[in-house]
Amino acid sequence: MRLVIARCSVDYAGRLTAHLPSAPRLILVKADGSVSIHADDRAYKPLNWMSPPCTLKEGNGDEAGVWTVVNKAGEKLIITMEEVLHDSSHELGVDPGLIKDGVEAHLQELLADRIETLGEGYTLIRREYMTAIGPVDILCRDASGATVAVEIKRRGEIDGVEQLTRYLELLNRDPHLAPVRGVFAAQEIKPQAKVLATDRGMDCVVLDYDALRGIEDDKLRLF
């Protein structure tokens, strides 16, 4: 990971345009290729970002100090450096992944045991299918034999959709698995997360914990 603290301005050109005027900011360049710009007052949420796959080009000559980040859709994030205050790189290695709380772990176990509740003909490949960036909660096949990756959360939010997106990008590079589609499953899914997941071609499933345990009706609501 590369950490750059700089006084800079940022322009985004794509489906819409946006401009961040000059100010000191933190720029994160991650090993997966993503670039994000952060202020000091927004917790983890960036001011602007470009998700992978994308390319970063640092200008030289007359363009020195100008970073241009371009994604596969041709959208651009242009960062104009005025003063670099800090620039360092750090090798973080492979992250062991998030250790889920008891409810999420139990939901994963229950759904794996009753994988057919996702649809008739579904079969389990395995739980905790390891990738280079962490384990996919459940990898299974639907009735047609297509591969399905399932990400399980207690509360489904945008960061969970982004996590599943990264898994799908990796899994779809494997010719033995591709094409792989995604299912985002949670006890509660926030409206914004549902919109983003649907836009990315994922199914959203609301999980009923008691139903999976066999206490109530065992139907899942698929949207």
mmCIF file with all atom_site columns, C-alpha atoms in Angstrom:
data_model
loop_
_atom_site.group_PDB
_atom_site.id
_atom_site.type_symbol
_atom_site.label_atom_id
_atom_site.label_alt_id
_atom_site.label_comp_id
_atom_site.label_asym_id
_atom_site.label_entity_id
_atom_site.label_seq_id
_atom_site.pdbx_PDB_ins_code
_atom_site.Cartn_x
_atom_site.Cartn_y
_atom_site.Cartn_z
_atom_site.occupancy
_atom_site.B_iso_or_equiv
_atom_site.pdbx_formal_charge
_atom_site.auth_seq_id
_atom_site.auth_comp_id
_atom_site.auth_asym_id
_atom_site.auth_atom_id
_atom_site.pdbx_PDB_model_num
ATOM 1   C CA . MET A 1 1   ? 0.000   0.000   0.000   1.00 0.00 ? 1   MET A CA 1
ATOM 2   C CA . ARG A 1 2   ? 1.214   3.477   -0.865  1.00 0.00 ? 2   ARG A CA 1
ATOM 3   C CA . LEU A 1 3   ? 0.312   6.398   1.405   1.00 0.00 ? 3   LEU A CA 1
ATOM 4   C CA . VAL A 1 4   ? 0.618   9.917   0.049   1.00 0.00 ? 4   VAL A CA 1
ATOM 5   C CA . ILE A 1 5   ? -0.304  13.051  1.979   1.00 0.00 ? 5   ILE A CA 1
ATOM 6   C CA . ALA A 1 6   ? -0.414  16.026  -0.360  1.00 0.00 ? 6   ALA A CA 1
ATOM 7   C CA . ARG A 1 7   ? -2.024  19.363  -1.007  1.00 0.00 ? 7   ARG A CA 1
ATOM 8   C CA . CYS A 1 8   ? -3.951  18.587  -4.149  1.00 0.00 ? 8   CYS A CA 1
ATOM 9   C CA . SER A 1 9   ? -7.067  19.166  -6.218  1.00 0.00 ? 9   SER A CA 1
ATOM 10  C CA . VAL A 1 10  ? -9.078  16.309  -7.710  1.00 0.00 ? 10  VAL A CA 1
ATOM 11  C CA . ASP A 1 11  ? -11.295 16.111  -10.776 1.00 0.00 ? 11  ASP A CA 1
ATOM 12  C CA . TYR A 1 12  ? -13.513 13.186  -11.752 1.00 0.00 ? 12  TYR A CA 1
ATOM 13  C CA . ALA A 1 13  ? -14.770 12.771  -15.317 1.00 0.00 ? 13  ALA A CA 1
ATOM 14  C CA . GLY A 1 14  ? -17.166 9.976   -16.165 1.00 0.00 ? 14  GLY A CA 1
ATOM 15  C CA . ARG A 1 15  ? -20.911 9.472   -15.936 1.00 0.00 ? 15  ARG A CA 1
ATOM 16  C CA . LEU A 1 16  ? -20.852 12.763  -14.035 1.00 0.00 ? 16  LEU A CA 1
ATOM 17  C CA . THR A 1 17  ? -18.205 15.329  -13.170 1.00 0.00 ? 17  THR A CA 1
ATOM 18  C CA . ALA A 1 18  ? -16.981 16.354  -9.735  1.00 0.00 ? 18  ALA A CA 1
ATOM 19  C CA . HIS A 1 19  ? -14.282 18.693  -8.440  1.00 0.00 ? 19  HIS A CA 1
ATOM 20  C CA . LEU A 1 20  ? -12.452 18.795  -5.123  1.00 0.00 ? 20  LEU A CA 1
ATOM 21  C CA . PRO A 1 21  ? -10.651 22.145  -4.662  1.00 0.00 ? 21  PRO A CA 1
ATOM 22  C CA . SER A 1 22  ? -7.123  22.343  -3.347  1.00 0.00 ? 22  SER A CA 1
ATOM 23  C CA . ALA A 1 23  ? -6.636  21.059  0.221   1.00 0.00 ? 23  ALA A CA 1
ATOM 24  C CA . PRO A 1 24  ? -4.374  18.661  2.167   1.00 0.00 ? 24  PRO A CA 1
ATOM 25  C CA . ARG A 1 25  ? -5.558  15.077  1.650   1.00 0.00 ? 25  ARG A CA 1
ATOM 26  C CA . LEU A 1 26  ? -4.544  11.454  2.105   1.00 0.00 ? 26  LEU A CA 1
ATOM 27  C CA . ILE A 1 27  ? -4.258  9.372   -1.075  1.00 0.00 ? 27  ILE A CA 1
ATOM 28  C CA . LEU A 1 28  ? -4.296  5.576   -0.758  1.00 0.00 ? 28  LEU A CA 1
ATOM 29  C CA . VAL A 1 29  ? -3.005  3.404   -3.606  1.00 0.00 ? 29  VAL A CA 1
ATOM 30  C CA . LYS A 1 30  ? -3.695  -0.248  -2.795  1.00 0.00 ? 30  LYS A CA 1
ATOM 31  C CA . ALA A 1 31  ? -2.160  -3.406  -4.201  1.00 0.00 ? 31  ALA A CA 1
ATOM 32  C CA . ASP A 1 32  ? -5.460  -4.256  -5.939  1.00 0.00 ? 32  ASP A CA 1
ATOM 33  C CA . GLY A 1 33  ? -5.037  -1.097  -8.034  1.00 0.00 ? 33  GLY A CA 1
ATOM 34  C CA . SER A 1 34  ? -7.688  1.010   -6.307  1.00 0.00 ? 34  SER A CA 1
ATOM 35  C CA . VAL A 1 35  ? -7.035  4.682   -5.603  1.00 0.00 ? 35  VAL A CA 1
ATOM 36  C CA . SER A 1 36  ? -8.975  6.660   -2.991  1.00 0.00 ? 36  SER A CA 1
ATOM 37  C CA . ILE A 1 37  ? -8.777  10.208  -1.662  1.00 0.00 ? 37  ILE A CA 1
ATOM 38  C CA . HIS A 1 38  ? -9.520  10.892  2.001   1.00 0.00 ? 38  HIS A CA 1
ATOM 39  C CA . ALA A 1 39  ? -10.111 13.912  4.238   1.00 0.00 ? 39  ALA A CA 1
ATOM 40  C CA . ASP A 1 40  ? -9.654  14.014  8.009   1.00 0.00 ? 40  ASP A CA 1
ATOM 41  C CA . ASP A 1 41  ? -13.343 14.181  8.924   1.00 0.00 ? 41  ASP A CA 1
ATOM 42  C CA . ARG A 1 42  ? -15.212 11.292  7.230   1.00 0.00 ? 42  ARG A CA 1
ATOM 43  C CA . ALA A 1 43  ? -14.166 8.133   9.105   1.00 0.00 ? 43  ALA A CA 1
ATOM 44  C CA . TYR A 1 44  ? -13.395 5.434   6.495   1.00 0.00 ? 44  TYR A CA 1
ATOM 45  C CA . LYS A 1 45  ? -15.423 6.894   3.606   1.00 0.00 ? 45  LYS A CA 1
ATOM 46  C CA . PRO A 1 46  ? -13.305 8.490   0.826   1.00 0.00 ? 46  PRO A CA 1
ATOM 47  C CA . LEU A 1 47  ? -14.078 11.813  -0.844  1.00 0.00 ? 47  LEU A CA 1
ATOM 48  C CA . ASN A 1 48  ? -13.568 10.166  -4.209  1.00 0.00 ? 48  ASN A CA 1
ATOM 49  C CA . TRP A 1 49  ? -12.134 6.908   -5.481  1.00 0.00 ? 49  TRP A CA 1
ATOM 50  C CA . MET A 1 50  ? -11.576 4.607   -8.429  1.00 0.00 ? 50  MET A CA 1
ATOM 51  C CA . SER A 1 51  ? -12.230 0.904   -7.985  1.00 0.00 ? 51  SER A CA 1
ATOM 52  C CA . PRO A 1 52  ? -10.135 -1.762  -9.745  1.00 0.00 ? 52  PRO A CA 1
ATOM 53  C CA . PRO A 1 53  ? -9.410  -2.689  -12.404 1.00 0.00 ? 53  PRO A CA 1
ATOM 54  C CA . CYS A 1 54  ? -7.842  0.664   -13.194 1.00 0.00 ? 54  CYS A CA 1
ATOM 55  C CA . THR A 1 55  ? -4.451  2.110   -14.117 1.00 0.00 ? 55  THR A CA 1
ATOM 56  C CA . LEU A 1 56  ? -2.494  4.936   -12.499 1.00 0.00 ? 56  LEU A CA 1
ATOM 57  C CA . LYS A 1 57  ? -0.177  7.102   -14.585 1.00 0.00 ? 57  LYS A CA 1
ATOM 58  C CA . GLU A 1 58  ? 2.056   9.706   -12.944 1.00 0.00 ? 58  GLU A CA 1
ATOM 59  C CA . GLY A 1 59  ? 2.839   12.568  -15.287 1.00 0.00 ? 59  GLY A CA 1
ATOM 60  C CA . ASN A 1 60  ? 6.275   13.975  -16.069 1.00 0.00 ? 60  ASN A CA 1
ATOM 61  C CA . GLY A 1 61  ? 7.642   16.992  -17.881 1.00 0.00 ? 61  GLY A CA 1
ATOM 62  C CA . ASP A 1 62  ? 4.878   19.562  -18.321 1.00 0.00 ? 62  ASP A CA 1
ATOM 63  C CA . GLU A 1 63  ? 2.489   17.094  -16.656 1.00 0.00 ? 63  GLU A CA 1
ATOM 64  C CA . ALA A 1 64  ? 4.693   16.513  -13.596 1.00 0.00 ? 64  ALA A CA 1
ATOM 65  C CA . GLY A 1 65  ? 2.612   16.286  -10.440 1.00 0.00 ? 65  GLY A CA 1
ATOM 66  C CA . VAL A 1 66  ? -0.522  15.163  -12.276 1.00 0.00 ? 66  VAL A CA 1
ATOM 67  C CA . TRP A 1 67  ? -1.826  11.660  -11.558 1.00 0.00 ? 67  TRP A CA 1
ATOM 68  C CA . THR A 1 68  ? -4.378  10.204  -13.964 1.00 0.00 ? 68  THR A CA 1
ATOM 69  C CA . VAL A 1 69  ? -6.356  7.137   -12.911 1.00 0.00 ? 69  VAL A CA 1
ATOM 70  C CA . VAL A 1 70  ? -8.439  5.461   -15.639 1.00 0.00 ? 70  VAL A CA 1
ATOM 71  C CA . ASN A 1 71  ? -10.843 2.519   -15.213 1.00 0.00 ? 71  ASN A CA 1
ATOM 72  C CA . LYS A 1 72  ? -12.016 0.026   -17.853 1.00 0.00 ? 72  LYS A CA 1
ATOM 73  C CA . ALA A 1 73  ? -15.036 2.228   -18.666 1.00 0.00 ? 73  ALA A CA 1
ATOM 74  C CA . GLY A 1 74  ? -12.739 5.144   -19.555 1.00 0.00 ? 74  GLY A CA 1
ATOM 75  C CA . GLU A 1 75  ? -13.696 7.203   -16.494 1.00 0.00 ? 75  GLU A CA 1
ATOM 76  C CA . LYS A 1 76  ? -10.873 9.364   -15.155 1.00 0.00 ? 76  LYS A CA 1
ATOM 77  C CA . LEU A 1 77  ? -9.768  10.552  -11.740 1.00 0.00 ? 77  LEU A CA 1
ATOM 78  C CA . ILE A 1 78  ? -7.238  13.357  -12.157 1.00 0.00 ? 78  ILE A CA 1
ATOM 79  C CA . ILE A 1 79  ? -5.199  14.333  -9.095  1.00 0.00 ? 79  ILE A CA 1
ATOM 80  C CA . THR A 1 80  ? -3.150  17.517  -9.383  1.00 0.00 ? 80  THR A CA 1
ATOM 81  C CA . MET A 1 81  ? -0.397  17.655  -6.755  1.00 0.00 ? 81  MET A CA 1
ATOM 82  C CA . GLU A 1 82  ? 0.685   21.033  -5.443  1.00 0.00 ? 82  GLU A CA 1
ATOM 83  C CA . GLU A 1 83  ? 2.848   19.898  -2.529  1.00 0.00 ? 83  GLU A CA 1
ATOM 84  C CA . VAL A 1 84  ? 3.710   16.372  -1.392  1.00 0.00 ? 84  VAL A CA 1
ATOM 85  C CA . LEU A 1 85  ? 4.054   16.197  2.384   1.00 0.00 ? 85  LEU A CA 1
ATOM 86  C CA . HIS A 1 86  ? 4.563   12.442  2.748   1.00 0.00 ? 86  HIS A CA 1
ATOM 87  C CA . ASP A 1 87  ? 5.036   9.495   0.390   1.00 0.00 ? 87  ASP A CA 1
ATOM 88  C CA . SER A 1 88  ? 5.666   5.960   1.629   1.00 0.00 ? 88  SER A CA 1
ATOM 89  C CA . SER A 1 89  ? 4.967   2.386   0.562   1.00 0.00 ? 89  SER A CA 1
ATOM 90  C CA . HIS A 1 90  ? 4.298   -0.591  2.807   1.00 0.00 ? 90  HIS A CA 1
ATOM 91  C CA . GLU A 1 91  ? 3.936   -4.318  2.054   1.00 0.00 ? 91  GLU A CA 1
ATOM 92  C CA . LEU A 1 92  ? 0.941   -5.567  4.027   1.00 0.00 ? 92  LEU A CA 1
ATOM 93  C CA . GLY A 1 93  ? 0.818   -9.110  2.634   1.00 0.00 ? 93  GLY A CA 1
ATOM 94  C CA . VAL A 1 94  ? -2.296  -11.267 2.403   1.00 0.00 ? 94  VAL A CA 1
ATOM 95  C CA . ASP A 1 95  ? -4.930  -10.295 4.945   1.00 0.00 ? 95  ASP A CA 1
ATOM 96  C CA . PRO A 1 96  ? -6.344  -13.220 6.960   1.00 0.00 ? 96  PRO A CA 1
ATOM 97  C CA . GLY A 1 97  ? -9.845  -11.830 6.513   1.00 0.00 ? 97  GLY A CA 1
ATOM 98  C CA . LEU A 1 98  ? -12.508 -10.662 8.888   1.00 0.00 ? 98  LEU A CA 1
ATOM 99  C CA . ILE A 1 99  ? -13.362 -12.933 11.792  1.00 0.00 ? 99  ILE A CA 1
ATOM 100 C CA . LYS A 1 100 ? -17.130 -13.002 11.768  1.00 0.00 ? 100 LYS A CA 1
ATOM 101 C CA . ASP A 1 101 ? -19.259 -12.703 14.852  1.00 0.00 ? 101 ASP A CA 1
ATOM 102 C CA . GLY A 1 102 ? -21.266 -15.646 16.123  1.00 0.00 ? 102 GLY A CA 1
ATOM 103 C CA . VAL A 1 103 ? -24.426 -14.775 14.231  1.00 0.00 ? 103 VAL A CA 1
ATOM 104 C CA . GLU A 1 104 ? -22.720 -14.406 10.828  1.00 0.00 ? 104 GLU A CA 1
ATOM 105 C CA . ALA A 1 105 ? -20.733 -17.597 11.330  1.00 0.00 ? 105 ALA A CA 1
ATOM 106 C CA . HIS A 1 106 ? -23.871 -19.485 12.311  1.00 0.00 ? 106 HIS A CA 1
ATOM 107 C CA . LEU A 1 107 ? -25.811 -18.066 9.351   1.00 0.00 ? 107 LEU A CA 1
ATOM 108 C CA . GLN A 1 108 ? -23.066 -19.303 7.059   1.00 0.00 ? 108 GLN A CA 1
ATOM 109 C CA . GLU A 1 109 ? -23.154 -22.769 8.616   1.00 0.00 ? 109 GLU A CA 1
ATOM 110 C CA . LEU A 1 110 ? -26.948 -22.992 8.463   1.00 0.00 ? 110 LEU A CA 1
ATOM 111 C CA . LEU A 1 111 ? -27.190 -21.787 4.876   1.00 0.00 ? 111 LEU A CA 1
ATOM 112 C CA . ALA A 1 112 ? -24.458 -24.184 3.773   1.00 0.00 ? 112 ALA A CA 1
ATOM 113 C CA . ASP A 1 113 ? -26.375 -27.052 5.371   1.00 0.00 ? 113 ASP A CA 1
ATOM 114 C CA . ARG A 1 114 ? -29.595 -25.928 3.671   1.00 0.00 ? 114 ARG A CA 1
ATOM 115 C CA . ILE A 1 115 ? -28.159 -24.573 0.426   1.00 0.00 ? 115 ILE A CA 1
ATOM 116 C CA . GLU A 1 116 ? -31.260 -25.669 -1.480  1.00 0.00 ? 116 GLU A CA 1
ATOM 117 C CA . THR A 1 117 ? -33.126 -22.781 0.177   1.00 0.00 ? 117 THR A CA 1
ATOM 118 C CA . LEU A 1 118 ? -31.397 -20.482 -2.319  1.00 0.00 ? 118 LEU A CA 1
ATOM 119 C CA . GLY A 1 119 ? -33.214 -22.353 -5.063  1.00 0.00 ? 119 GLY A CA 1
ATOM 120 C CA . GLU A 1 120 ? -34.115 -25.802 -6.246  1.00 0.00 ? 120 GLU A CA 1
ATOM 121 C CA . GLY A 1 121 ? -31.102 -27.703 -7.552  1.00 0.00 ? 121 GLY A CA 1
ATOM 122 C CA . TYR A 1 122 ? -28.461 -25.677 -5.697  1.00 0.00 ? 122 TYR A CA 1
ATOM 123 C CA . THR A 1 123 ? -25.455 -27.681 -4.497  1.00 0.00 ? 123 THR A CA 1
ATOM 124 C CA . LEU A 1 124 ? -22.634 -26.684 -2.154  1.00 0.00 ? 124 LEU A CA 1
ATOM 125 C CA . ILE A 1 125 ? -19.035 -26.564 -3.407  1.00 0.00 ? 125 ILE A CA 1
ATOM 126 C CA . ARG A 1 126 ? -17.578 -25.469 -0.086  1.00 0.00 ? 126 ARG A CA 1
ATOM 127 C CA . ARG A 1 127 ? -17.713 -22.946 2.751   1.00 0.00 ? 127 ARG A CA 1
ATOM 128 C CA . GLU A 1 128 ? -14.886 -20.441 3.241   1.00 0.00 ? 128 GLU A CA 1
ATOM 129 C CA . TYR A 1 129 ? -13.583 -20.793 -0.322  1.00 0.00 ? 129 TYR A CA 1
ATOM 130 C CA . MET A 1 130 ? -10.168 -19.139 -0.136  1.00 0.00 ? 130 MET A CA 1
ATOM 131 C CA . THR A 1 131 ? -9.060  -16.443 -2.584  1.00 0.00 ? 131 THR A CA 1
ATOM 132 C CA . ALA A 1 132 ? -5.975  -14.227 -2.639  1.00 0.00 ? 132 ALA A CA 1
ATOM 133 C CA . ILE A 1 133 ? -7.901  -11.502 -0.777  1.00 0.00 ? 133 ILE A CA 1
ATOM 134 C CA . GLY A 1 134 ? -9.774  -13.655 1.714   1.00 0.00 ? 134 GLY A CA 1
ATOM 135 C CA . PRO A 1 135 ? -12.398 -16.391 1.946   1.00 0.00 ? 135 PRO A CA 1
ATOM 136 C CA . VAL A 1 136 ? -15.729 -16.343 0.113   1.00 0.00 ? 136 VAL A CA 1
ATOM 137 C CA . ASP A 1 137 ? -18.413 -17.342 2.615   1.00 0.00 ? 137 ASP A CA 1
ATOM 138 C CA . ILE A 1 138 ? -20.078 -19.934 0.394   1.00 0.00 ? 138 ILE A CA 1
ATOM 139 C CA . LEU A 1 139 ? -19.300 -21.153 -3.107  1.00 0.00 ? 139 LEU A CA 1
ATOM 140 C CA . CYS A 1 140 ? -22.041 -23.235 -4.715  1.00 0.00 ? 140 CYS A CA 1
ATOM 141 C CA . ARG A 1 141 ? -23.678 -24.145 -8.027  1.00 0.00 ? 141 ARG A CA 1
ATOM 142 C CA . ASP A 1 142 ? -27.204 -23.410 -9.176  1.00 0.00 ? 142 ASP A CA 1
ATOM 143 C CA . ALA A 1 143 ? -29.505 -25.843 -10.984 1.00 0.00 ? 143 ALA A CA 1
ATOM 144 C CA . SER A 1 144 ? -27.864 -25.056 -14.330 1.00 0.00 ? 144 SER A CA 1
ATOM 145 C CA . GLY A 1 145 ? -24.402 -25.802 -12.952 1.00 0.00 ? 145 GLY A CA 1
ATOM 146 C CA . ALA A 1 146 ? -23.283 -22.165 -12.904 1.00 0.00 ? 146 ALA A CA 1
ATOM 147 C CA . THR A 1 147 ? -20.986 -21.071 -10.067 1.00 0.00 ? 147 THR A CA 1
ATOM 148 C CA . VAL A 1 148 ? -22.454 -18.791 -7.401  1.00 0.00 ? 148 VAL A CA 1
ATOM 149 C CA . ALA A 1 149 ? -20.507 -16.884 -4.718  1.00 0.00 ? 149 ALA A CA 1
ATOM 150 C CA . VAL A 1 150 ? -22.475 -15.970 -1.580  1.00 0.00 ? 150 VAL A CA 1
ATOM 151 C CA . GLU A 1 151 ? -21.423 -13.215 0.834   1.00 0.00 ? 151 GLU A CA 1
ATOM 152 C CA . ILE A 1 152 ? -23.236 -13.334 4.196   1.00 0.00 ? 152 ILE A CA 1
ATOM 153 C CA . LYS A 1 153 ? -23.700 -10.413 6.592   1.00 0.00 ? 153 LYS A CA 1
ATOM 154 C CA . ARG A 1 154 ? -25.821 -9.815  9.628   1.00 0.00 ? 154 ARG A CA 1
ATOM 155 C CA . ARG A 1 155 ? -26.578 -6.341  8.252   1.00 0.00 ? 155 ARG A CA 1
ATOM 156 C CA . GLY A 1 156 ? -26.016 -5.805  4.552   1.00 0.00 ? 156 GLY A CA 1
ATOM 157 C CA . GLU A 1 157 ? -24.411 -2.477  3.686   1.00 0.00 ? 157 GLU A CA 1
ATOM 158 C CA . ILE A 1 158 ? -22.489 -1.037  0.742   1.00 0.00 ? 158 ILE A CA 1
ATOM 159 C CA . ASP A 1 159 ? -19.108 -2.239  2.024   1.00 0.00 ? 159 ASP A CA 1
ATOM 160 C CA . GLY A 1 160 ? -20.391 -5.833  1.903   1.00 0.00 ? 160 GLY A CA 1
ATOM 161 C CA . VAL A 1 161 ? -21.404 -5.379  -1.747  1.00 0.00 ? 161 VAL A CA 1
ATOM 162 C CA . GLU A 1 162 ? -17.952 -3.971  -2.512  1.00 0.00 ? 162 GLU A CA 1
ATOM 163 C CA . GLN A 1 163 ? -16.382 -6.980  -0.793  1.00 0.00 ? 163 GLN A CA 1
ATOM 164 C CA . LEU A 1 164 ? -18.416 -9.404  -2.905  1.00 0.00 ? 164 LEU A CA 1
ATOM 165 C CA . THR A 1 165 ? -17.547 -7.389  -6.031  1.00 0.00 ? 165 THR A CA 1
ATOM 166 C CA . ARG A 1 166 ? -13.842 -7.897  -5.352  1.00 0.00 ? 166 ARG A CA 1
ATOM 167 C CA . TYR A 1 167 ? -14.344 -11.638 -4.837  1.00 0.00 ? 167 TYR A CA 1
ATOM 168 C CA . LEU A 1 168 ? -16.293 -11.935 -8.103  1.00 0.00 ? 168 LEU A CA 1
ATOM 169 C CA . GLU A 1 169 ? -13.581 -10.106 -10.048 1.00 0.00 ? 169 GLU A CA 1
ATOM 170 C CA . LEU A 1 170 ? -11.027 -12.657 -8.848  1.00 0.00 ? 170 LEU A CA 1
ATOM 171 C CA . LEU A 1 171 ? -13.232 -15.745 -9.211  1.00 0.00 ? 171 LEU A CA 1
ATOM 172 C CA . ASN A 1 172 ? -14.202 -14.838 -12.763 1.00 0.00 ? 172 ASN A CA 1
ATOM 173 C CA . ARG A 1 173 ? -10.533 -14.972 -13.757 1.00 0.00 ? 173 ARG A CA 1
ATOM 174 C CA . ASP A 1 174 ? -10.553 -18.716 -13.025 1.00 0.00 ? 174 ASP A CA 1
ATOM 175 C CA . PRO A 1 175 ? -11.652 -20.556 -16.191 1.00 0.00 ? 175 PRO A CA 1
ATOM 176 C CA . HIS A 1 176 ? -12.722 -23.553 -14.088 1.00 0.00 ? 176 HIS A CA 1
ATOM 177 C CA . LEU A 1 177 ? -15.255 -21.423 -12.214 1.00 0.00 ? 177 LEU A CA 1
ATOM 178 C CA . ALA A 1 178 ? -16.282 -18.644 -14.612 1.00 0.00 ? 178 ALA A CA 1
ATOM 179 C CA . PRO A 1 179 ? -18.808 -17.309 -15.118 1.00 0.00 ? 179 PRO A CA 1
ATOM 180 C CA . VAL A 1 180 ? -19.466 -16.654 -11.428 1.00 0.00 ? 180 VAL A CA 1
ATOM 181 C CA . ARG A 1 181 ? -22.426 -14.596 -10.242 1.00 0.00 ? 181 ARG A CA 1
ATOM 182 C CA . GLY A 1 182 ? -22.974 -13.201 -6.779  1.00 0.00 ? 182 GLY A CA 1
ATOM 183 C CA . VAL A 1 183 ? -25.603 -13.472 -4.054  1.00 0.00 ? 183 VAL A CA 1
ATOM 184 C CA . PHE A 1 184 ? -25.562 -10.891 -1.245  1.00 0.00 ? 184 PHE A CA 1
ATOM 185 C CA . ALA A 1 185 ? -27.307 -12.368 1.787   1.00 0.00 ? 185 ALA A CA 1
ATOM 186 C CA . ALA A 1 186 ? -28.086 -10.711 5.120   1.00 0.00 ? 186 ALA A CA 1
ATOM 187 C CA . GLN A 1 187 ? -30.701 -10.524 7.841   1.00 0.00 ? 187 GLN A CA 1
ATOM 188 C CA . GLU A 1 188 ? -31.249 -6.894  6.847   1.00 0.00 ? 188 GLU A CA 1
ATOM 189 C CA . ILE A 1 189 ? -30.150 -5.206  3.616   1.00 0.00 ? 189 ILE A CA 1
ATOM 190 C CA . LYS A 1 190 ? -29.928 -1.429  3.463   1.00 0.00 ? 190 LYS A CA 1
ATOM 191 C CA . PRO A 1 191 ? -31.710 0.169   0.464   1.00 0.00 ? 191 PRO A CA 1
ATOM 192 C CA . GLN A 1 192 ? -28.491 1.698   -0.898  1.00 0.00 ? 192 GLN A CA 1
ATOM 193 C CA . ALA A 1 193 ? -26.727 -1.670  -0.726  1.00 0.00 ? 193 ALA A CA 1
ATOM 194 C CA . LYS A 1 194 ? -29.632 -3.351  -2.534  1.00 0.00 ? 194 LYS A CA 1
ATOM 195 C CA . VAL A 1 195 ? -29.520 -0.768  -5.331  1.00 0.00 ? 195 VAL A CA 1
ATOM 196 C CA . LEU A 1 196 ? -25.751 -1.170  -5.764  1.00 0.00 ? 196 LEU A CA 1
ATOM 197 C CA . ALA A 1 197 ? -25.923 -4.975  -5.670  1.00 0.00 ? 197 ALA A CA 1
ATOM 198 C CA . THR A 1 198 ? -28.724 -5.070  -8.229  1.00 0.00 ? 198 THR A CA 1
ATOM 199 C CA . ASP A 1 199 ? -26.850 -2.641  -10.482 1.00 0.00 ? 199 ASP A CA 1
ATOM 200 C CA . ARG A 1 200 ? -23.877 -5.028  -10.406 1.00 0.00 ? 200 ARG A CA 1
ATOM 201 C CA . GLY A 1 201 ? -25.998 -8.030  -11.330 1.00 0.00 ? 201 GLY A CA 1
ATOM 202 C CA . MET A 1 202 ? -26.112 -9.614  -7.882  1.00 0.00 ? 202 MET A CA 1
ATOM 203 C CA . ASP A 1 203 ? -29.138 -11.202 -6.244  1.00 0.00 ? 203 ASP A CA 1
ATOM 204 C CA . CYS A 1 204 ? -30.091 -10.010 -2.760  1.00 0.00 ? 204 CYS A CA 1
ATOM 205 C CA . VAL A 1 205 ? -31.439 -12.487 -0.218  1.00 0.00 ? 205 VAL A CA 1
ATOM 206 C CA . VAL A 1 206 ? -32.906 -11.558 3.158   1.00 0.00 ? 206 VAL A CA 1
ATOM 207 C CA . LEU A 1 207 ? -32.103 -14.330 5.617   1.00 0.00 ? 207 LEU A CA 1
ATOM 208 C CA . ASP A 1 208 ? -34.484 -15.369 8.377   1.00 0.00 ? 208 ASP A CA 1
ATOM 209 C CA . TYR A 1 209 ? -32.280 -16.723 11.153  1.00 0.00 ? 209 TYR A CA 1
ATOM 210 C CA . ASP A 1 210 ? -35.090 -18.566 12.913  1.00 0.00 ? 210 ASP A CA 1
ATOM 211 C CA . ALA A 1 211 ? -36.342 -20.062 9.661   1.00 0.00 ? 211 ALA A CA 1
ATOM 212 C CA . LEU A 1 212 ? -32.885 -21.394 8.832   1.00 0.00 ? 212 LEU A CA 1
ATOM 213 C CA . ARG A 1 213 ? -32.771 -22.983 12.273  1.00 0.00 ? 213 ARG A CA 1
ATOM 214 C CA . GLY A 1 214 ? -36.102 -24.641 11.487  1.00 0.00 ? 214 GLY A CA 1
ATOM 215 C CA . ILE A 1 215 ? -38.067 -22.641 14.046  1.00 0.00 ? 215 ILE A CA 1
ATOM 216 C CA . GLU A 1 216 ? -40.337 -20.837 11.577  1.00 0.00 ? 216 GLU A CA 1
ATOM 217 C CA . ASP A 1 217 ? -41.280 -20.980 7.902   1.00 0.00 ? 217 ASP A CA 1
ATOM 218 C CA . ASP A 1 218 ? -38.166 -21.882 5.935   1.00 0.00 ? 218 ASP A CA 1
ATOM 219 C CA . LYS A 1 219 ? -38.599 -19.597 2.932   1.00 0.00 ? 219 LYS A CA 1
ATOM 220 C CA . LEU A 1 220 ? -36.065 -16.965 1.974   1.00 0.00 ? 220 LEU A CA 1
ATOM 221 C CA . ARG A 1 221 ? -37.232 -13.742 0.403   1.00 0.00 ? 221 ARG A CA 1
ATOM 222 C CA . LEU A 1 222 ? -35.397 -13.228 -2.896  1.00 0.00 ? 222 LEU A CA 1
ATOM 223 C CA . PHE A 1 223 ? -35.433 -9.754  -4.446  1.00 0.00 ? 223 PHE A CA 1
#
